[in-house]
């Protein structure tokens, strides 16, 4: 029986929160992974995209701060920052409080490539959503609202 048929037979009382949590986590992770791979583009890697997005939203950071946030080792972040700097997407400057450290900031070219990658991700997802029935789009719209509320937005 297709998943959509099974879902229509469920009642609010029959949906276990622990099972729903597993299904949601799996769906969100798979969708996120597909977005990262399918729609980042040829210019930057998924890891570079994440660093640019972090710099754009949080401002300049040290490589150590970037590595900690991304849960990668410092040498891995150094490679990412070096690649982004070579492409002109980030710049390095002296840390204002500790001259021994550097800060990495996003450049206007970095903002442009980040926005382009975001547009590609949105377009990829929009194509998938467009293929759904109006009822499924309505369900997804409500689910998106609920998930944003759950995540504190």
PDB file of C-alpha atoms in Angstrom, residues 22-151:
ATOM      1  CA  UNK A  22      11.800   9.622  13.432  1.00  0.00           C
ATOM      2  CA  UNK A  23       9.900  10.102  10.157  1.00  0.00           C
ATOM      3  CA  UNK A  24      10.278  13.904  10.322  1.00  0.00           C
ATOM      4  CA  UNK A  25      13.979  13.735  11.168  1.00  0.00           C
ATOM      5  CA  UNK A  26      14.605  11.338   8.306  1.00  0.00           C
ATOM      6  CA  UNK A  27      12.606  13.416   5.813  1.00  0.00           C
ATOM      7  CA  UNK A  28      14.277  16.673   6.854  1.00  0.00           C
ATOM      8  CA  UNK A  29      17.766  15.145   6.708  1.00  0.00           C
ATOM      9  CA  UNK A  30      17.200  13.566   3.286  1.00  0.00           C
ATOM     10  CA  UNK A  31      15.698  16.748   1.866  1.00  0.00           C
ATOM     11  CA  UNK A  32      18.517  18.825   3.309  1.00  0.00           C
ATOM     12  CA  UNK A  33      21.116  16.465   1.870  1.00  0.00           C
ATOM     13  CA  UNK A  34      19.464  16.567  -1.567  1.00  0.00           C
ATOM     14  CA  UNK A  35      19.321  20.353  -1.469  1.00  0.00           C
ATOM     15  CA  UNK A  36      23.001  20.519  -0.575  1.00  0.00           C
ATOM     16  CA  UNK A  37      24.038  18.158  -3.360  1.00  0.00           C
ATOM     17  CA  UNK A  38      21.548  18.959  -6.110  1.00  0.00           C
ATOM     18  CA  UNK A  39      21.452  22.712  -5.906  1.00  0.00           C
ATOM     19  CA  UNK A  40      24.762  24.087  -4.678  1.00  0.00           C
ATOM     20  CA  UNK A  41      26.132  24.488  -8.166  1.00  0.00           C
ATOM     21  CA  UNK A  42      29.534  24.071  -9.723  1.00  0.00           C
ATOM     22  CA  UNK A  43      31.077  27.208  -8.243  1.00  0.00           C
ATOM     23  CA  UNK A  44      31.073  26.291  -4.546  1.00  0.00           C
ATOM     24  CA  UNK A  45      30.875  23.059  -2.595  1.00  0.00           C
ATOM     25  CA  UNK A  46      28.176  22.363   0.000  1.00  0.00           C
ATOM     26  CA  UNK A  47      30.727  22.997   2.775  1.00  0.00           C
ATOM     27  CA  UNK A  48      31.714  26.322   1.245  1.00  0.00           C
ATOM     28  CA  UNK A  49      28.049  27.265   0.928  1.00  0.00           C
ATOM     29  CA  UNK A  50      27.530  26.628   4.643  1.00  0.00           C
ATOM     30  CA  UNK A  51      30.522  28.785   5.594  1.00  0.00           C
ATOM     31  CA  UNK A  52      29.383  31.632   3.346  1.00  0.00           C
ATOM     32  CA  UNK A  53      25.865  31.439   4.795  1.00  0.00           C
ATOM     33  CA  UNK A  54      27.276  31.542   8.325  1.00  0.00           C
ATOM     34  CA  UNK A  55      29.489  34.551   7.559  1.00  0.00           C
ATOM     35  CA  UNK A  56      26.616  36.336   5.853  1.00  0.00           C
ATOM     36  CA  UNK A  57      24.255  35.879   8.796  1.00  0.00           C
ATOM     37  CA  UNK A  58      26.708  36.151  11.710  1.00  0.00           C
ATOM     38  CA  UNK A  59      29.418  38.447  10.393  1.00  0.00           C
ATOM     39  CA  UNK A  60      33.183  37.906  10.428  1.00  0.00           C
ATOM     40  CA  UNK A  61      34.503  34.916  12.385  1.00  0.00           C
ATOM     41  CA  UNK A  62      37.834  33.330  13.096  1.00  0.00           C
ATOM     42  CA  UNK A  63      38.603  30.068  11.333  1.00  0.00           C
ATOM     43  CA  UNK A  64      38.455  28.367  14.732  1.00  0.00           C
ATOM     44  CA  UNK A  65      34.928  29.710  15.332  1.00  0.00           C
ATOM     45  CA  UNK A  66      33.874  28.558  11.876  1.00  0.00           C
ATOM     46  CA  UNK A  67      35.341  25.096  12.454  1.00  0.00           C
ATOM     47  CA  UNK A  68      33.603  24.752  15.813  1.00  0.00           C
ATOM     48  CA  UNK A  69      30.252  25.768  14.381  1.00  0.00           C
ATOM     49  CA  UNK A  70      30.590  23.374  11.453  1.00  0.00           C
ATOM     50  CA  UNK A  71      31.938  20.552  13.634  1.00  0.00           C
ATOM     51  CA  UNK A  72      35.064  20.099  11.537  1.00  0.00           C
ATOM     52  CA  UNK A  73      38.747  20.123  12.396  1.00  0.00           C
ATOM     53  CA  UNK A  74      40.745  23.328  11.960  1.00  0.00           C
ATOM     54  CA  UNK A  75      42.758  22.012   8.971  1.00  0.00           C
ATOM     55  CA  UNK A  76      39.519  21.223   7.117  1.00  0.00           C
ATOM     56  CA  UNK A  77      38.209  24.730   7.748  1.00  0.00           C
ATOM     57  CA  UNK A  78      41.530  26.206   6.655  1.00  0.00           C
ATOM     58  CA  UNK A  79      41.151  24.406   3.306  1.00  0.00           C
ATOM     59  CA  UNK A  80      37.584  25.697   2.914  1.00  0.00           C
ATOM     60  CA  UNK A  81      38.578  29.274   3.795  1.00  0.00           C
ATOM     61  CA  UNK A  82      41.611  29.125   1.483  1.00  0.00           C
ATOM     62  CA  UNK A  83      39.464  27.948  -1.430  1.00  0.00           C
ATOM     63  CA  UNK A  84      36.882  30.660  -0.780  1.00  0.00           C
ATOM     64  CA  UNK A  85      39.619  33.314  -0.510  1.00  0.00           C
ATOM     65  CA  UNK A  86      41.213  32.170  -3.786  1.00  0.00           C
ATOM     66  CA  UNK A  87      37.847  32.649  -5.499  1.00  0.00           C
ATOM     67  CA  UNK A  88      37.404  36.079  -3.906  1.00  0.00           C
ATOM     68  CA  UNK A  89      34.358  35.036  -1.862  1.00  0.00           C
ATOM     69  CA  UNK A  90      35.898  35.778   1.537  1.00  0.00           C
ATOM     70  CA  UNK A  91      38.542  38.149   2.819  1.00  0.00           C
ATOM     71  CA  UNK A  92      40.879  37.872   5.758  1.00  0.00           C
ATOM     72  CA  UNK A  93      41.653  40.687   8.193  1.00  0.00           C
ATOM     73  CA  UNK A  94      43.302  41.122  11.571  1.00  0.00           C
ATOM     74  CA  UNK A  95      41.104  40.317  14.534  1.00  0.00           C
ATOM     75  CA  UNK A  96      40.132  43.637  16.180  1.00  0.00           C
ATOM     76  CA  UNK A  97      40.770  42.339  19.715  1.00  0.00           C
ATOM     77  CA  UNK A  98      43.639  39.908  19.154  1.00  0.00           C
ATOM     78  CA  UNK A  99      46.131  40.810  16.441  1.00  0.00           C
ATOM     79  CA  UNK A 100      47.537  37.274  16.488  1.00  0.00           C
ATOM     80  CA  UNK A 101      44.315  35.959  14.988  1.00  0.00           C
ATOM     81  CA  UNK A 102      42.593  36.581  11.695  1.00  0.00           C
ATOM     82  CA  UNK A 103      38.954  37.029  10.936  1.00  0.00           C
ATOM     83  CA  UNK A 104      37.226  35.828   7.816  1.00  0.00           C
ATOM     84  CA  UNK A 105      34.447  37.903   6.284  1.00  0.00           C
ATOM     85  CA  UNK A 106      32.240  37.470   3.243  1.00  0.00           C
ATOM     86  CA  UNK A 107      32.931  39.711   0.241  1.00  0.00           C
ATOM     87  CA  UNK A 108      30.344  41.167  -2.149  1.00  0.00           C
ATOM     88  CA  UNK A 109      31.267  38.400  -4.614  1.00  0.00           C
ATOM     89  CA  UNK A 110      30.651  35.879  -1.832  1.00  0.00           C
ATOM     90  CA  UNK A 111      27.224  37.363  -1.182  1.00  0.00           C
ATOM     91  CA  UNK A 112      26.436  37.114  -4.895  1.00  0.00           C
ATOM     92  CA  UNK A 113      27.428  33.443  -5.149  1.00  0.00           C
ATOM     93  CA  UNK A 114      25.565  32.661  -1.926  1.00  0.00           C
ATOM     94  CA  UNK A 115      22.388  34.278  -3.259  1.00  0.00           C
ATOM     95  CA  UNK A 116      22.775  32.413  -6.553  1.00  0.00           C
ATOM     96  CA  UNK A 117      23.132  29.098  -4.708  1.00  0.00           C
ATOM     97  CA  UNK A 118      20.084  29.909  -2.561  1.00  0.00           C
ATOM     98  CA  UNK A 119      18.084  30.676  -5.700  1.00  0.00           C
ATOM     99  CA  UNK A 120      19.165  27.340  -7.199  1.00  0.00           C
ATOM    100  CA  UNK A 121      18.069  25.521  -4.039  1.00  0.00           C
ATOM    101  CA  UNK A 122      14.728  27.291  -4.017  1.00  0.00           C
ATOM    102  CA  UNK A 123      14.195  26.549  -7.721  1.00  0.00           C
ATOM    103  CA  UNK A 124      15.077  22.869  -7.223  1.00  0.00           C
ATOM    104  CA  UNK A 125      12.622  22.537  -4.363  1.00  0.00           C
ATOM    105  CA  UNK A 126       9.942  24.565  -6.184  1.00  0.00           C
ATOM    106  CA  UNK A 127      10.133  22.130  -9.126  1.00  0.00           C
ATOM    107  CA  UNK A 128       9.533  19.224  -6.742  1.00  0.00           C
ATOM    108  CA  UNK A 129       6.651  20.997  -5.006  1.00  0.00           C
ATOM    109  CA  UNK A 130       5.075  21.947  -8.348  1.00  0.00           C
ATOM    110  CA  UNK A 131       4.733  18.247  -9.152  1.00  0.00           C
ATOM    111  CA  UNK A 132       2.568  17.621  -6.091  1.00  0.00           C
ATOM    112  CA  UNK A 133      -1.200  17.664  -5.978  1.00  0.00           C
ATOM    113  CA  UNK A 134      -2.881  20.809  -4.631  1.00  0.00           C
ATOM    114  CA  UNK A 135      -3.876  18.840  -1.528  1.00  0.00           C
ATOM    115  CA  UNK A 136      -0.294  17.752  -0.886  1.00  0.00           C
ATOM    116  CA  UNK A 137       0.960  21.319  -1.392  1.00  0.00           C
ATOM    117  CA  UNK A 138      -1.591  22.510   1.175  1.00  0.00           C
ATOM    118  CA  UNK A 139      -0.429  19.808   3.601  1.00  0.00           C
ATOM    119  CA  UNK A 140       3.219  20.757   3.061  1.00  0.00           C
ATOM    120  CA  UNK A 141       2.408  24.435   3.556  1.00  0.00           C
ATOM    121  CA  UNK A 142       0.831  23.712   6.908  1.00  0.00           C
ATOM    122  CA  UNK A 143       3.675  21.363   7.853  1.00  0.00           C
ATOM    123  CA  UNK A 144       6.230  24.075   7.025  1.00  0.00           C
ATOM    124  CA  UNK A 145       4.393  26.526   9.296  1.00  0.00           C
ATOM    125  CA  UNK A 146       4.272  23.996  12.128  1.00  0.00           C
ATOM    126  CA  UNK A 147       7.965  23.130  11.732  1.00  0.00           C
ATOM    127  CA  UNK A 148       8.931  26.799  11.835  1.00  0.00           C
ATOM    128  CA  UNK A 149       6.898  27.233  15.020  1.00  0.00           C
ATOM    129  CA  UNK A 150       8.536  24.138  16.526  1.00  0.00           C
ATOM    130  CA  UNK A 151      12.016  25.431  15.715  1.00  0.00           C
TER     131      UNK A 151
END
